Short mmCIF file of C-alpha atoms and ligand atoms in Angstrom, two decimals:
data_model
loop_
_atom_site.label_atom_id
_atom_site.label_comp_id
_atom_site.label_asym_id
_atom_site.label_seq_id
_atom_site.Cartn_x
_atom_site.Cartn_y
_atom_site.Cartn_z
CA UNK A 1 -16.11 -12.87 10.94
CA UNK A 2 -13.08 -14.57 10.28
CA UNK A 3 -9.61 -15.52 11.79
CA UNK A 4 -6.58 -16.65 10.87
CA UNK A 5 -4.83 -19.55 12.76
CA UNK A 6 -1.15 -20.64 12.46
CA UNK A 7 0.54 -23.41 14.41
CA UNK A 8 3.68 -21.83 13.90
CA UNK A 9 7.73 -23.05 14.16
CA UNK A 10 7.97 -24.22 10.30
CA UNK A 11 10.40 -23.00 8.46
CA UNK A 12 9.37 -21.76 5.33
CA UNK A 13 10.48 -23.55 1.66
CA UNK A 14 9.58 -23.18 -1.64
CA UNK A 15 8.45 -20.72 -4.13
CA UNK A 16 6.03 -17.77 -4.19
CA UNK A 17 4.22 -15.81 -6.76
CA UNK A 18 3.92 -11.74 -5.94
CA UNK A 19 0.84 -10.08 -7.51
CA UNK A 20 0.99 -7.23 -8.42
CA UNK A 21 0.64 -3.82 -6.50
CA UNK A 22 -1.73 -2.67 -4.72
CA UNK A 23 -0.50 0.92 -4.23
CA UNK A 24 0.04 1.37 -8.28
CA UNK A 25 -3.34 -1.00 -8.75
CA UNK A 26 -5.64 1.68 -6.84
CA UNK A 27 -4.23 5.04 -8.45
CA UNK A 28 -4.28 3.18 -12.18
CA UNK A 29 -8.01 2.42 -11.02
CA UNK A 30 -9.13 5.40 -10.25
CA UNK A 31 -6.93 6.65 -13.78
CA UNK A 32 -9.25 5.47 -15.35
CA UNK A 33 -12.05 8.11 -14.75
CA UNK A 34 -10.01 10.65 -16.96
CA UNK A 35 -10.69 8.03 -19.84
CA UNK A 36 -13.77 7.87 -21.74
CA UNK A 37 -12.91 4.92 -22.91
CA UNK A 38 -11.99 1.04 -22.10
CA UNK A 39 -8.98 0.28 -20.13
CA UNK A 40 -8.10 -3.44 -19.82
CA UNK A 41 -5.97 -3.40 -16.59
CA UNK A 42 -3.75 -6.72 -15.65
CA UNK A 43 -2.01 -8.13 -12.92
CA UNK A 44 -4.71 -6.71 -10.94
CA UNK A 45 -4.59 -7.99 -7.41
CA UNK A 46 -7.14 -9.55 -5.52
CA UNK A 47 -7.30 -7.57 -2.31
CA UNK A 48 -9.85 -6.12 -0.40
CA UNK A 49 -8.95 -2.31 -1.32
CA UNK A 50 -9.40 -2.84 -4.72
CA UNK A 51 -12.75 -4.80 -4.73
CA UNK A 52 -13.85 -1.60 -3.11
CA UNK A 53 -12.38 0.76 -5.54
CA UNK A 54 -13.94 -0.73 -8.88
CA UNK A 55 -17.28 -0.67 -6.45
CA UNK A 56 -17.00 2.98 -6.08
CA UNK A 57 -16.71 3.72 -9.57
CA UNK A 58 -19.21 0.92 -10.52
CA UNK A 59 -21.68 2.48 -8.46
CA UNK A 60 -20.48 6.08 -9.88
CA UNK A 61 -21.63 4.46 -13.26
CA UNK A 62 -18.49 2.57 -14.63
CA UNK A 63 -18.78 -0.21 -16.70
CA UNK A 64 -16.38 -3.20 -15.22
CA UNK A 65 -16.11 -6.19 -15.90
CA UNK A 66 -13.54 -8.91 -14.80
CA UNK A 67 -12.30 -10.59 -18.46
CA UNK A 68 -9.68 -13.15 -17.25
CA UNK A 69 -7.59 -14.19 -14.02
CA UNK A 70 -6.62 -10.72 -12.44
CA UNK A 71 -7.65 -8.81 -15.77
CA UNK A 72 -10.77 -6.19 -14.97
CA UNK A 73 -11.77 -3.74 -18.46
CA UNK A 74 -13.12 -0.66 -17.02
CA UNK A 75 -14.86 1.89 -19.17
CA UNK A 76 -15.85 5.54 -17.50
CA UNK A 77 -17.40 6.63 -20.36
CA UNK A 78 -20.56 7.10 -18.45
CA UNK A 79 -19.30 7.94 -15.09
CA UNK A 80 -21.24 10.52 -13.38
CA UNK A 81 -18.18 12.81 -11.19
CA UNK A 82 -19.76 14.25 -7.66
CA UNK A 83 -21.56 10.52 -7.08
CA UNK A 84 -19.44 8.19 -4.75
CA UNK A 85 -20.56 6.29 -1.82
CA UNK A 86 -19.46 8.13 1.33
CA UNK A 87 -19.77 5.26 3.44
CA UNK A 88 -17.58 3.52 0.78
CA UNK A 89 -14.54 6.00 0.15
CA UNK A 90 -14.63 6.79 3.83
CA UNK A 91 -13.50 3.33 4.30
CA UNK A 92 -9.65 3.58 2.41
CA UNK A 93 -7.31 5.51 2.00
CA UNK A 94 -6.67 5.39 -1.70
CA UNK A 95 -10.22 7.07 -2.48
CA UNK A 96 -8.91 10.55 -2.73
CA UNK A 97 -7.60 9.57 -6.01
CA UNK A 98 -11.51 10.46 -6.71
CA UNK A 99 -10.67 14.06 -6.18
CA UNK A 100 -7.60 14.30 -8.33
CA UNK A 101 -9.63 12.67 -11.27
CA UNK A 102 -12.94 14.35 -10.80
CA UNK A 103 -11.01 17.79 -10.92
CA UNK A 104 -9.18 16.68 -14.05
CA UNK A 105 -12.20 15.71 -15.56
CA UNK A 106 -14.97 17.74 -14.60
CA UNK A 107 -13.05 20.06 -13.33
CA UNK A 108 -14.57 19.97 -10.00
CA UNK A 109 -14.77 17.28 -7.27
CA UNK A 110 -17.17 16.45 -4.63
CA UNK A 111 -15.43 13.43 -2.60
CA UNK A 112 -15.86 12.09 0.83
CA UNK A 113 -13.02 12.68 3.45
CA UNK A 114 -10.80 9.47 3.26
CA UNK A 115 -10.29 6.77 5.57
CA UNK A 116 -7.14 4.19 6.14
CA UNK A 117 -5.53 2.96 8.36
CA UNK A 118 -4.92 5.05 12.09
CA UNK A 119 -1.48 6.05 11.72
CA UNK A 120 -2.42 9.04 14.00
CA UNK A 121 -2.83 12.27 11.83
CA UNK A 122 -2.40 12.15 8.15
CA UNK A 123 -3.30 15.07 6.92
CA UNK A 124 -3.91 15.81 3.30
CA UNK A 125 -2.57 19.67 3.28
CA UNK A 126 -0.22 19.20 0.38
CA UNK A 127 -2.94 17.56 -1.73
CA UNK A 128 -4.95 20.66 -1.54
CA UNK A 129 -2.02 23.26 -1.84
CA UNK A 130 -1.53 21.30 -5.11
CA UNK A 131 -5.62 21.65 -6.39
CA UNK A 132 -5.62 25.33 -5.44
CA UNK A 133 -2.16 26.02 -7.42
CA UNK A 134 -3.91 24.41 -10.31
CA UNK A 135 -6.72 26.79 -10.56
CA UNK A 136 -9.08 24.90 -7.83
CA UNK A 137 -11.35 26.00 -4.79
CA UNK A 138 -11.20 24.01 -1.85
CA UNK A 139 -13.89 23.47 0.88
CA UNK A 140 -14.45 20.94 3.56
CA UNK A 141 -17.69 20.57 5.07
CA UNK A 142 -20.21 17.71 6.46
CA UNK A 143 -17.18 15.23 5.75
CA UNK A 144 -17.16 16.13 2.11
CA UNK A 145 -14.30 18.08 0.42
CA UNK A 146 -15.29 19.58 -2.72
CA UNK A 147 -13.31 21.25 -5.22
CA UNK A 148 -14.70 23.58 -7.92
CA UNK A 149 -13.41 26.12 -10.45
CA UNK A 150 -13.99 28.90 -13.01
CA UNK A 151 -11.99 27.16 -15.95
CA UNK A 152 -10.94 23.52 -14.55
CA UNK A 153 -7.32 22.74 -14.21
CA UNK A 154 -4.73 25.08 -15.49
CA UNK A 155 -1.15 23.95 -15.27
CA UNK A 156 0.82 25.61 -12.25
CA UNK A 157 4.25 25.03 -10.59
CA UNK A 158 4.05 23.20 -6.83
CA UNK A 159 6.89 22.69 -4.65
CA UNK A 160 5.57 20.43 -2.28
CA UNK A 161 6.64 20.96 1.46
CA UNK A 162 6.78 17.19 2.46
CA UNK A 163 7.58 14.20 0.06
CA UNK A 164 4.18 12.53 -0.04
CA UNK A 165 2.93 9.52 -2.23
CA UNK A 166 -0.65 10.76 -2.30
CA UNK A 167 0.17 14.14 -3.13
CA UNK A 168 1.95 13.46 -5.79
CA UNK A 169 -0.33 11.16 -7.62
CA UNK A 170 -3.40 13.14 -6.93
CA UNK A 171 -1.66 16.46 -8.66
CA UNK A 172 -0.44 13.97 -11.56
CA UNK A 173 -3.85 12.57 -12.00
CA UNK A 174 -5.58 16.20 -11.97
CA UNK A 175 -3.22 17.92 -14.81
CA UNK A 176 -2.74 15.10 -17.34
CA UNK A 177 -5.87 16.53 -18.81
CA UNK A 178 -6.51 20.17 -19.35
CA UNK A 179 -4.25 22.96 -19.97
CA UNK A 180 -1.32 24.10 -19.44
CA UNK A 181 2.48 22.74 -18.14
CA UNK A 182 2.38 21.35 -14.49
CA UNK A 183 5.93 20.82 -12.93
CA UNK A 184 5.87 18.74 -9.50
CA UNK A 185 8.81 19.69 -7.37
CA UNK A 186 10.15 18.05 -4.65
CA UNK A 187 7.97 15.19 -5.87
CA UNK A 188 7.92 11.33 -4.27
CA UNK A 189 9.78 9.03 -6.23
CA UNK A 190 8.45 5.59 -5.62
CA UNK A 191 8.01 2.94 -8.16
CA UNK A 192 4.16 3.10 -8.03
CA UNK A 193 4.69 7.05 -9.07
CA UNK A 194 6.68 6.03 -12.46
CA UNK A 195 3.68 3.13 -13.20
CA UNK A 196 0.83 5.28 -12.63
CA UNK A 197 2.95 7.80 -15.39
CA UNK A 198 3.56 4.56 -17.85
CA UNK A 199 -0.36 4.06 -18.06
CA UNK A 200 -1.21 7.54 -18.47
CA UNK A 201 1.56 8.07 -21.09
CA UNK A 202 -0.06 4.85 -22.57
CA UNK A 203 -3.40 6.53 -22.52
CA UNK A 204 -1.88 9.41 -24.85
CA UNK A 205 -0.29 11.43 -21.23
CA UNK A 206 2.48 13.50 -21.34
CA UNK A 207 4.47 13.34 -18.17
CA UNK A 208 8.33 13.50 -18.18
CA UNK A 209 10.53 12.65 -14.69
CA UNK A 210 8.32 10.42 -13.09
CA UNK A 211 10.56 8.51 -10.45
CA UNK A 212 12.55 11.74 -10.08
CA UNK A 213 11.86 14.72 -7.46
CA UNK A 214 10.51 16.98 -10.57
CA UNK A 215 7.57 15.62 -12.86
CA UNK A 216 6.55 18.05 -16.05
CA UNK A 217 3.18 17.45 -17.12
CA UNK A 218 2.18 18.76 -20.10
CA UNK A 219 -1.87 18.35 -20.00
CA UNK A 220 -3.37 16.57 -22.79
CA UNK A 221 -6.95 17.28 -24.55
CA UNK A 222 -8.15 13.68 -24.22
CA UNK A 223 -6.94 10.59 -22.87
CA UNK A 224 -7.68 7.12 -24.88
CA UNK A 225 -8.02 3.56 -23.57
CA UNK A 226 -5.19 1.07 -23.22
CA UNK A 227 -3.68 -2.50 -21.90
CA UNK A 228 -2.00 -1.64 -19.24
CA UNK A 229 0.10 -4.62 -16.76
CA UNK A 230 0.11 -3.64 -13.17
CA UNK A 231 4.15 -3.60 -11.77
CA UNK A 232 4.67 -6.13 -9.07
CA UNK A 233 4.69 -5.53 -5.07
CA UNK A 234 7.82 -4.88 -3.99
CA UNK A 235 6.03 -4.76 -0.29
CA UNK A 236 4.24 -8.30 -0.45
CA UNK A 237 7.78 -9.29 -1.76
CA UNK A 238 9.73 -7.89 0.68
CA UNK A 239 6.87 -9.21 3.44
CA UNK A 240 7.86 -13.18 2.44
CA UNK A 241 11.18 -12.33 2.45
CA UNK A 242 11.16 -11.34 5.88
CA UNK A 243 8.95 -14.32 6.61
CA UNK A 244 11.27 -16.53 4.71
CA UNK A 245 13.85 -15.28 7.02
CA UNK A 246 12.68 -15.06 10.14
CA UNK A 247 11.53 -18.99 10.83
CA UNK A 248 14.91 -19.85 8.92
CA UNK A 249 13.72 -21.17 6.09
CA UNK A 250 14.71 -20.49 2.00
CA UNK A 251 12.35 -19.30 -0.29
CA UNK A 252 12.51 -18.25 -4.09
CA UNK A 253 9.97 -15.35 -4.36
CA UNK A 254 9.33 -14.86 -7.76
CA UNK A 255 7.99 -12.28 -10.39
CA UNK A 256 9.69 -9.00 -8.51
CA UNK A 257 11.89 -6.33 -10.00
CA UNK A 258 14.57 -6.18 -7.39
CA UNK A 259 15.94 -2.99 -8.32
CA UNK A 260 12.94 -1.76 -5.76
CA UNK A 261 13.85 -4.51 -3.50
CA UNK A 262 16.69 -2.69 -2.89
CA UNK A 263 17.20 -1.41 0.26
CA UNK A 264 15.37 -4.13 2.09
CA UNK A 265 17.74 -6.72 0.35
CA UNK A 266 20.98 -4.51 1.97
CA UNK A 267 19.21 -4.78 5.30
CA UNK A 268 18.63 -8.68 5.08
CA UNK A 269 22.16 -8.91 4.49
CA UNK A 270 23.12 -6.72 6.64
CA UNK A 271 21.93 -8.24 9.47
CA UNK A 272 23.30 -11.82 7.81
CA UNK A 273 20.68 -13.25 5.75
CA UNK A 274 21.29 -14.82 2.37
CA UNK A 275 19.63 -12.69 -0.58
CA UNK A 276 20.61 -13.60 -4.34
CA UNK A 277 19.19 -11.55 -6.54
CA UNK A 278 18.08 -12.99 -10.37
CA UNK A 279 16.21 -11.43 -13.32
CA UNK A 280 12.83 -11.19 -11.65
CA UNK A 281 13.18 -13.52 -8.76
CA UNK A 282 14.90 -12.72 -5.34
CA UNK A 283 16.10 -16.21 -3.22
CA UNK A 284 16.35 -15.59 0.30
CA UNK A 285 17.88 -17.92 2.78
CA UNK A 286 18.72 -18.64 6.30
CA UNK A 287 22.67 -18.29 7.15
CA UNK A 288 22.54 -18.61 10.92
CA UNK A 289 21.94 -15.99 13.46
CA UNK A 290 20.93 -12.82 12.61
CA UNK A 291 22.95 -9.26 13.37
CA UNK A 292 21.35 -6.48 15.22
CA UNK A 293 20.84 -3.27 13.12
CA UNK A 294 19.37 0.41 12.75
CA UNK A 295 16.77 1.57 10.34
CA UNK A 296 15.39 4.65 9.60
CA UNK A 297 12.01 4.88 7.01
CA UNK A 298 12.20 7.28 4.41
CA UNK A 299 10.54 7.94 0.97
CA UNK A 300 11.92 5.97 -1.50
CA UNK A 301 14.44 4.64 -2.29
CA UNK A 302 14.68 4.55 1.38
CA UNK A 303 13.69 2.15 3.59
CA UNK A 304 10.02 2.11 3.18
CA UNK A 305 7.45 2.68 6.14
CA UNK A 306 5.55 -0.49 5.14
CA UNK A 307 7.80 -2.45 5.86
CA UNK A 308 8.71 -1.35 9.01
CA UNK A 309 6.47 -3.53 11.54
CA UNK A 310 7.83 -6.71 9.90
CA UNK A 311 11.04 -6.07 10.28
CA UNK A 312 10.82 -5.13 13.84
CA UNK A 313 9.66 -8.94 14.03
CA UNK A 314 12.64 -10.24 12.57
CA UNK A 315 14.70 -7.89 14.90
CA UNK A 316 12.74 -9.54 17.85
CA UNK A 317 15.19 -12.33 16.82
CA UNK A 318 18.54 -10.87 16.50
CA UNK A 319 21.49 -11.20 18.69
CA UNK A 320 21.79 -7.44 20.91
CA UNK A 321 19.33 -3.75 20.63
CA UNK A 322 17.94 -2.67 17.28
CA UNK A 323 16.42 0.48 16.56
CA UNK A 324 13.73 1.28 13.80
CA UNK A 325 12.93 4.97 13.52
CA UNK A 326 10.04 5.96 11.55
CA UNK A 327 10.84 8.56 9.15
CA UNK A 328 7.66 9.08 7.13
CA UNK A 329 4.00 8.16 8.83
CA UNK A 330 3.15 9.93 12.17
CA UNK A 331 2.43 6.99 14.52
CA UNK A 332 3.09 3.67 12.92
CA UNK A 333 3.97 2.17 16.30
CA UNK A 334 0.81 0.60 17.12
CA UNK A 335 1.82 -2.89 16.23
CA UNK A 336 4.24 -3.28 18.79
CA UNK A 337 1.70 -3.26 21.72
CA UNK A 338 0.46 -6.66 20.15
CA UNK A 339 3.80 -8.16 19.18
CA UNK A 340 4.51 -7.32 23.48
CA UNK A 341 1.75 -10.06 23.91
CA UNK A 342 3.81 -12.65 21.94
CA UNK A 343 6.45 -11.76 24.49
CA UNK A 344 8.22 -8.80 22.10
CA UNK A 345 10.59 -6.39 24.64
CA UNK A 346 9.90 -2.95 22.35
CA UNK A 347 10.08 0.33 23.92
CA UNK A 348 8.60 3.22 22.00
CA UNK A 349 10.63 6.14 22.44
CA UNK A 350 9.20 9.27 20.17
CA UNK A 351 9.06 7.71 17.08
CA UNK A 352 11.75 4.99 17.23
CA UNK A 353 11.12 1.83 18.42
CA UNK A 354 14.04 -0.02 20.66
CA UNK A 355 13.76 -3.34 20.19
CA UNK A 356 16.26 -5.66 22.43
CA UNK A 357 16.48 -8.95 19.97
CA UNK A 358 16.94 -12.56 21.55
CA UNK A 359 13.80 -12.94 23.84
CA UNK A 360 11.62 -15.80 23.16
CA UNK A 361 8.39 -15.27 21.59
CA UNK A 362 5.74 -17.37 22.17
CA UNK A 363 2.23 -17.73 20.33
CA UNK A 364 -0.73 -15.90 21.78
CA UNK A 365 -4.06 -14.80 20.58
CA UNK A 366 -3.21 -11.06 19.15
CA UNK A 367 -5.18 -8.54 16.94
CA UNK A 368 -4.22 -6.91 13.14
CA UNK A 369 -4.30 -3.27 14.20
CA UNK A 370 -3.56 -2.17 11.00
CA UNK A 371 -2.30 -3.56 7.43
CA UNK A 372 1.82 -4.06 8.00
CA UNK A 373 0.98 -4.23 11.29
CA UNK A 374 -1.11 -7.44 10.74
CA UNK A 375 1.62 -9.45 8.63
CA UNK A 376 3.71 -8.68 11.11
CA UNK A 377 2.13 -10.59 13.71
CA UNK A 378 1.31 -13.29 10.81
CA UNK A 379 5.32 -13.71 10.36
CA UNK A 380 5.65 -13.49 14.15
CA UNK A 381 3.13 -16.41 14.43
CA UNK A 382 5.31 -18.08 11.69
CA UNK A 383 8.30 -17.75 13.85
CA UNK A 384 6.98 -19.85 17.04
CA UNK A 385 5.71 -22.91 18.25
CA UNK A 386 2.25 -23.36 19.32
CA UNK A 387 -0.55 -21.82 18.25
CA UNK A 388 -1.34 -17.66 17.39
CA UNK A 389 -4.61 -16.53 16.38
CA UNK A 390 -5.04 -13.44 14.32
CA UNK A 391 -8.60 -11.47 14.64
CA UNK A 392 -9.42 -8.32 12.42
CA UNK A 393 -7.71 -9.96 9.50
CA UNK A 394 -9.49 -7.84 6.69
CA UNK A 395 -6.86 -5.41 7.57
CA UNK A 396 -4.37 -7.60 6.35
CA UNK A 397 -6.68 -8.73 2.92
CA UNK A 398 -7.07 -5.09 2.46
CA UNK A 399 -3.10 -5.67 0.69
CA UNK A 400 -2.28 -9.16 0.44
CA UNK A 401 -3.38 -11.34 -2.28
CA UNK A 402 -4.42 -14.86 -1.06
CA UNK A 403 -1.62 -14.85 1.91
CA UNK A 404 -2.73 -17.90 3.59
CA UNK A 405 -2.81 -19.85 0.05
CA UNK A 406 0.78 -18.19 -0.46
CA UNK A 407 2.15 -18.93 3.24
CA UNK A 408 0.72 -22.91 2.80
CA UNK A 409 2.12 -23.25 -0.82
CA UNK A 410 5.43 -22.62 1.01
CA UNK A 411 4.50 -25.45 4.19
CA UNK A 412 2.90 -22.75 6.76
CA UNK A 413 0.10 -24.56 8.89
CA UNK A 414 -1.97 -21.67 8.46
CA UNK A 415 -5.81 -21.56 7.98
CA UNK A 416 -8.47 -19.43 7.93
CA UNK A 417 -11.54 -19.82 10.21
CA UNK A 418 -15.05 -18.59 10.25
CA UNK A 419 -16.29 -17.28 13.49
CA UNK A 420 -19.59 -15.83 14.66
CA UNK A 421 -19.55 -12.55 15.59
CA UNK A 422 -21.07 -11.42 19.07
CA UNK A 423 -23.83 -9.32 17.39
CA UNK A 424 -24.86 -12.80 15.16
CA UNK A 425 -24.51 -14.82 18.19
CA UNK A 426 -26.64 -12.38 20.56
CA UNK A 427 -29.39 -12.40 17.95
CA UNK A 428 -29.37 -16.19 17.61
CA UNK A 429 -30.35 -16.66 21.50
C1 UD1 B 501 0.98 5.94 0.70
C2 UD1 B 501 0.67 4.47 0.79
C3 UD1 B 501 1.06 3.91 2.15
C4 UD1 B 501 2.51 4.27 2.48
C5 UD1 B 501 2.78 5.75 2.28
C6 UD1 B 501 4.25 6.10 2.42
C7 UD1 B 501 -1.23 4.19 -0.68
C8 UD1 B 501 -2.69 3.94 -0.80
N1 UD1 B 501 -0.75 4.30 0.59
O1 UD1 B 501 0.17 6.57 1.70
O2 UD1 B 501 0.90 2.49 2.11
O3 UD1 B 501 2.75 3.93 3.83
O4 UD1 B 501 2.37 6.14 0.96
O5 UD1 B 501 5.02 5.36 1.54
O6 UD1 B 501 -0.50 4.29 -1.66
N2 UD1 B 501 1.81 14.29 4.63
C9 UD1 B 501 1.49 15.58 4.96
N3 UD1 B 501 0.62 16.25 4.14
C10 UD1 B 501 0.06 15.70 3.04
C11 UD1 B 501 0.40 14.38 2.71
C12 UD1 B 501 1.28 13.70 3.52
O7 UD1 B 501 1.95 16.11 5.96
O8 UD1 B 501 -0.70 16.37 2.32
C13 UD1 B 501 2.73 13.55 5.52
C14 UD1 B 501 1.97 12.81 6.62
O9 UD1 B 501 2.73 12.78 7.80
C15 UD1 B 501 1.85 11.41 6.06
C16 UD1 B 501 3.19 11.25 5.36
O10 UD1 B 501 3.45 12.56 4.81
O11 UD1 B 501 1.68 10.42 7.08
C17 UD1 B 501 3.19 10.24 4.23
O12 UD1 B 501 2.13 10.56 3.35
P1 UD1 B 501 2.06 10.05 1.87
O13 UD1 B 501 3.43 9.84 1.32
O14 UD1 B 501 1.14 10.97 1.13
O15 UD1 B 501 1.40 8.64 2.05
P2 UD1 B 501 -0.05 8.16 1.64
O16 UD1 B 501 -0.34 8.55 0.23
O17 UD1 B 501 -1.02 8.51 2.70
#
């Protein structure tokens, strides 16, 4: 078991690197089942979800190997569909990419149900309406959902009823091969959608209006392999600079496309933080106190959800009553229970979150309930003096690439510790 501990109060200077995405790395992964062929995938990050998705498809029979710093070549030739570790795809979110891929390829699926993190219900409705329009039978039973059909996938029109991420990808993933014209409508639009597109396209793909609410897909016979360079976070950015903010400091975070940065830049400076924006760096510094607000999450280019629980931490800090409604995930309001042990004063009211700024927080032991929620207490510990210990911190590896490397390179005392756990220790005596 490990922990993270972080004798907080310092403000934060320097530079720091972002890696590149996790939510475009996974769906470009599991992309690469519709290939029978080698893919050669960069800017790959190192976090926990993907380790787990090149060992599903390893263990499905894909050949992967890691060929430089953050490069992985994956080859599916050999890939056997209907073969993936329950106890393994149950454990993320991301692993229903399996079904959109399997379909595509085989043109049936046979996945686990997929696991995540416990935003309260997040049901997977539109994925499904999407596989049935496109020719597909859908069954769940004994935690598997399987989809099978008479002639594979065969192009359809969708209008989905909700904007969703998943949804979107899994139906873009499922008619790039086969036949027939797909059109997505009322498709999501974030930047993760328009990479996953680029390395199909690259692959020999044909999908127009990625990053728009319609996406044609024209399915192709074959896909081939390609080089393909992963876009960079625009959450991990937008996470350090929040952090950068919030203990006052001035960091340069560097390799990020700030055109997706976006609406969490007009926030910052909204609520009077300095943001400069360069080529493909973003500078963020500390102007003095900081303005109370209201945000709302949407699908991009809206606010996004992810970033939610951090900013609620630097709202902990403003002068007067913020408000943060959540616009897209069911219950993301777990976080703030912990962040009330650090001395937070949030009332949850439906879904928005009341936060009166200006208390002082003070370090305390707290727990990553979740991914964003996680970071959030990490910045929070940041933000104080005295010591805050973080338990459950796979939650936050499961998206961020080296974070306590990152937070030191920019003067955080922050380390990680190994601890026993109580099972280890009760066998021991
Ligand atoms: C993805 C991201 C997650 C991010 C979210 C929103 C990955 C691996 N995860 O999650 O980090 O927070 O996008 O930006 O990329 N919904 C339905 N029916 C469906 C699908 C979704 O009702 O079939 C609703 C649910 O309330 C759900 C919400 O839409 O909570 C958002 O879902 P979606 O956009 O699909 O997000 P995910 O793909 O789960």
């Amino acid at each position: 078991m490990e922990k993270i501990l972080i004798n907080g109060g310092t403000p934060l200077r320097g530079t720091v690197e972002i890696s590149g995405m996790k939510n475009a790395a996974l769906p470009i992964i599991f992309a690469c089942v519709l290939v029978k062929d080698k893919c050669i995938i960069e800017n790959v990050p190192n976090v926990i979800d993907v380790t787990l998705s090149l060992d599903i498809l390893r263990c499905m029979g894909a050949d992967i190997k890691t060929i430089a710093k953050n490069t992985v070549e994956i080859d599916c030739t050999n890939l056997k569909g209907g073969t993936s570790s329950y106890d393994m795809v149950r454990q993320m979110r991301a692993s229903y990419y399996l079904l959109g891929t399997e379909f595509g390829r085989f043109g049936k699926a046979h996945v686990g149900y997929p696991g995540g993190c416990d935003f309260g219900v997040r049901p997977i409705d539109q994925h499904i309406k999407g596989f049935e329009a496109l020719g597909g039978n859908v069954v769940t039973e004994g935690g598997y959902i399987e989809i099978d059909s008479e002639n594979g996938v065969i192009g359809n029109n969708i209008f989905f009823d909700v904007v969703s991420v998943g949804a979107t990808i899994n139906i873009m993933l499922a008619a790039s091969v086969g036949e027939g014209t797909t059109i997505i409508d009322n498709a999501a639009r974030e930047p993760h959608i328009v990479d996953l597109a680029n390395f199909l396209n690259t692959c020999g793909a044909n999908i127009k209006g990625a990053g728009t609410d319609m996406i044609k897909i024209k399915g192709v016979k074959e896909l081939h392999g390609c080089t393909y360079a992963i876009i960079p976070d625009m959450i991990e950015a937008g996470t350090y600079m929040i952090a950068a903010a919030a203990t006052k400091g001035h960091v340069r975070v560097n390799n990020v496309i700030p055109k997706h940065l976006e609406s969490i830049t007009a926030k910052l400076e909204e609520i009077g933080v300095g943001v400069e924006e360069l080529d493909d760096a973003i500078i963020v510094d500390y102007r003095g106190e900081f303005n109370r607000t209201t945000i709302k999450t949407l699908p991009y280019p809206g606010f996004p959800t992810d970033m939610h629980p951090q900013m609620s931490v630097l709202l902990c800090l403003a002068n007067g009553v913020s408000y943060v409604s959540e616009g897209v995930i069911e219950n993301r309001f777990r976080y703030v229970e912990e962040l009330r042990r650090m001395g937070a004063s949030i009332k949850v009211d439906g879904k928005t979150a009341i936060i009166e700024g200006g208390n002082a927080l003070s370090a305390a032991p707290v727990k990553a309930v979740d991914l964003r929620a996680g970071v959030a207490l990490l910045i929070a510990g940041l933000c104080v003096a005295g010591k805050t210990e973080i338990t459950d911190i796979h939650l936050i590896e499961r998206g961020y690439d080296d974070i306590v490397g990152k937070m030191r390179g920019l003067g955080a005392d922050i380390k990680k510790i190994y601890f026993p756990d109580n099972a280890s220790v009760q066998k021991a005596t």
